[in-house]
Coordinates of C-alpha atoms in Angstrom, one line a residue:
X11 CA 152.9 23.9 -23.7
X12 CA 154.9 25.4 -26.4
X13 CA 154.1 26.4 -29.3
X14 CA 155.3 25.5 -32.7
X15 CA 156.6 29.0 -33.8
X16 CA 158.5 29.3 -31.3
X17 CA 160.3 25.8 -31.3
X18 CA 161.1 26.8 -35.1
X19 CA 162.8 29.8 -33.6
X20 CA 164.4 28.7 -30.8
X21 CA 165.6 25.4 -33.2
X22 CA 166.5 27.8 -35.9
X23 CA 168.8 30.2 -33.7
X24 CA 170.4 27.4 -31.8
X25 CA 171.5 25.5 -34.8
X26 CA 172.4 28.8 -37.0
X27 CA 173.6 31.0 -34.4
X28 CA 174.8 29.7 -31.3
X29 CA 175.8 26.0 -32.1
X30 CA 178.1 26.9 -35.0
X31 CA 179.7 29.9 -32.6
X32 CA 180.4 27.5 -30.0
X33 CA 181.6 24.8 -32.0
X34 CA 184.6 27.4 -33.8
X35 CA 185.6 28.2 -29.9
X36 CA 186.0 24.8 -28.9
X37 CA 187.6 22.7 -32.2
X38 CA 189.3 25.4 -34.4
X39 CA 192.7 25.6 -33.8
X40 CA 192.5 29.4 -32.5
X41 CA 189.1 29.5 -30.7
X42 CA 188.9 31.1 -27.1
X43 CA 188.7 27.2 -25.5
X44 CA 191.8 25.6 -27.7
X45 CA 195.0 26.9 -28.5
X46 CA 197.4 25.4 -29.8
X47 CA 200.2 26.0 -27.3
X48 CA 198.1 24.1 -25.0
X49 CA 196.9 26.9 -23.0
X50 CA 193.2 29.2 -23.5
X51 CA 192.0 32.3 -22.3
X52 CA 190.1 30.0 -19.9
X53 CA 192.7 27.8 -18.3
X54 CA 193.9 24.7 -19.9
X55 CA 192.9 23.7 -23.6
X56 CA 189.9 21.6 -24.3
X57 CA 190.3 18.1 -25.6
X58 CA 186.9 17.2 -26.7
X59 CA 187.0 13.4 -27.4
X60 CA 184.7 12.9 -30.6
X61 CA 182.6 16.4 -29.9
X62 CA 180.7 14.9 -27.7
X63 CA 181.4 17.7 -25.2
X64 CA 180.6 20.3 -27.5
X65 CA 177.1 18.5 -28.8
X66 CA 176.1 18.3 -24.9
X67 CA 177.0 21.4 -23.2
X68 CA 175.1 23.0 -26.3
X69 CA 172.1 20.7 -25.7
X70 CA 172.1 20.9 -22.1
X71 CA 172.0 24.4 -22.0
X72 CA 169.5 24.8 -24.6
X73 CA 167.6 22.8 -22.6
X74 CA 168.1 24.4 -19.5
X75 CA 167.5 27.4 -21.1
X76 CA 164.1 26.3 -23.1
X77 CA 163.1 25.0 -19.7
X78 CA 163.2 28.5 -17.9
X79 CA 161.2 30.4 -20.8
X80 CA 158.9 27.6 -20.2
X81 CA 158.8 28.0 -16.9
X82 CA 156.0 25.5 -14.7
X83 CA 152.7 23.9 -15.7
X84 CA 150.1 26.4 -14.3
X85 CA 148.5 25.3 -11.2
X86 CA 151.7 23.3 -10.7
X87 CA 152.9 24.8 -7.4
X88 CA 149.9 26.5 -6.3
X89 CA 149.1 25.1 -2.6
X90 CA 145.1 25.7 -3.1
X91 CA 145.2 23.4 -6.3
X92 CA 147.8 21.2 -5.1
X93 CA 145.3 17.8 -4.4
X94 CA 143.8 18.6 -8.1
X95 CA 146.6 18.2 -10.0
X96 CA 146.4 15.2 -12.1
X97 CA 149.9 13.2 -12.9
X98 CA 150.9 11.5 -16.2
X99 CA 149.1 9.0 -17.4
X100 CA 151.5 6.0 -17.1
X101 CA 149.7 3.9 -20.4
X102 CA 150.8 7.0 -22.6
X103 CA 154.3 7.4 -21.1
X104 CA 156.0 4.2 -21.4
X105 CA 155.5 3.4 -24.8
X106 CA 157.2 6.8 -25.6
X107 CA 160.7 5.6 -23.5
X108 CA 160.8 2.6 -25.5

């Protein structure tokens, strides 16, 4: 459902723009979420044990994010085409969770 051009952009900006933006805020030692008198701009200081914090509000809202653009399968939520919506194919799925 989505093309590749604009995975490459949306990979490209998050991982050149955004993640290295967010990362400087969070683990420098003057970002806007860590300072070192133990107070930010946003309330307490962050203590990010081994950036995993960082790594999954990033991914999570990227995903979030990626998921709106997307938006629904067409014919997803449509009542007239509701019965003629086929599933997942369950042979195809669980090999790919393994």
């Amino acid at each position: 459902r989505t093309q590749l051009k604009g995975f490459g952009i949306f990979t490209v900006l998050l991982t050149s723009i955004i993640y290295p933006v967010v990362v400087h805020w969070a683990w420098s030692g003057n970002g806007i979420f860590n300072y070192g008198d133990g107070q930010s701009i946003v309330g307490p200081s962050l203590i990010d044990f081994a950036g995993s914090g960082v790594v999954h509000l990033v991914g999570g809202i990227g995903a979030l994010t990626g998921a709106i653009f997307v938006g629904p399968r067409k014919g997803r939520w449509d009542p007239a085409t509701e019965n003629e919506f086929e599933g997942h194919s369950i042979p195809f799925c669980v090999p790919r969770t393994q």
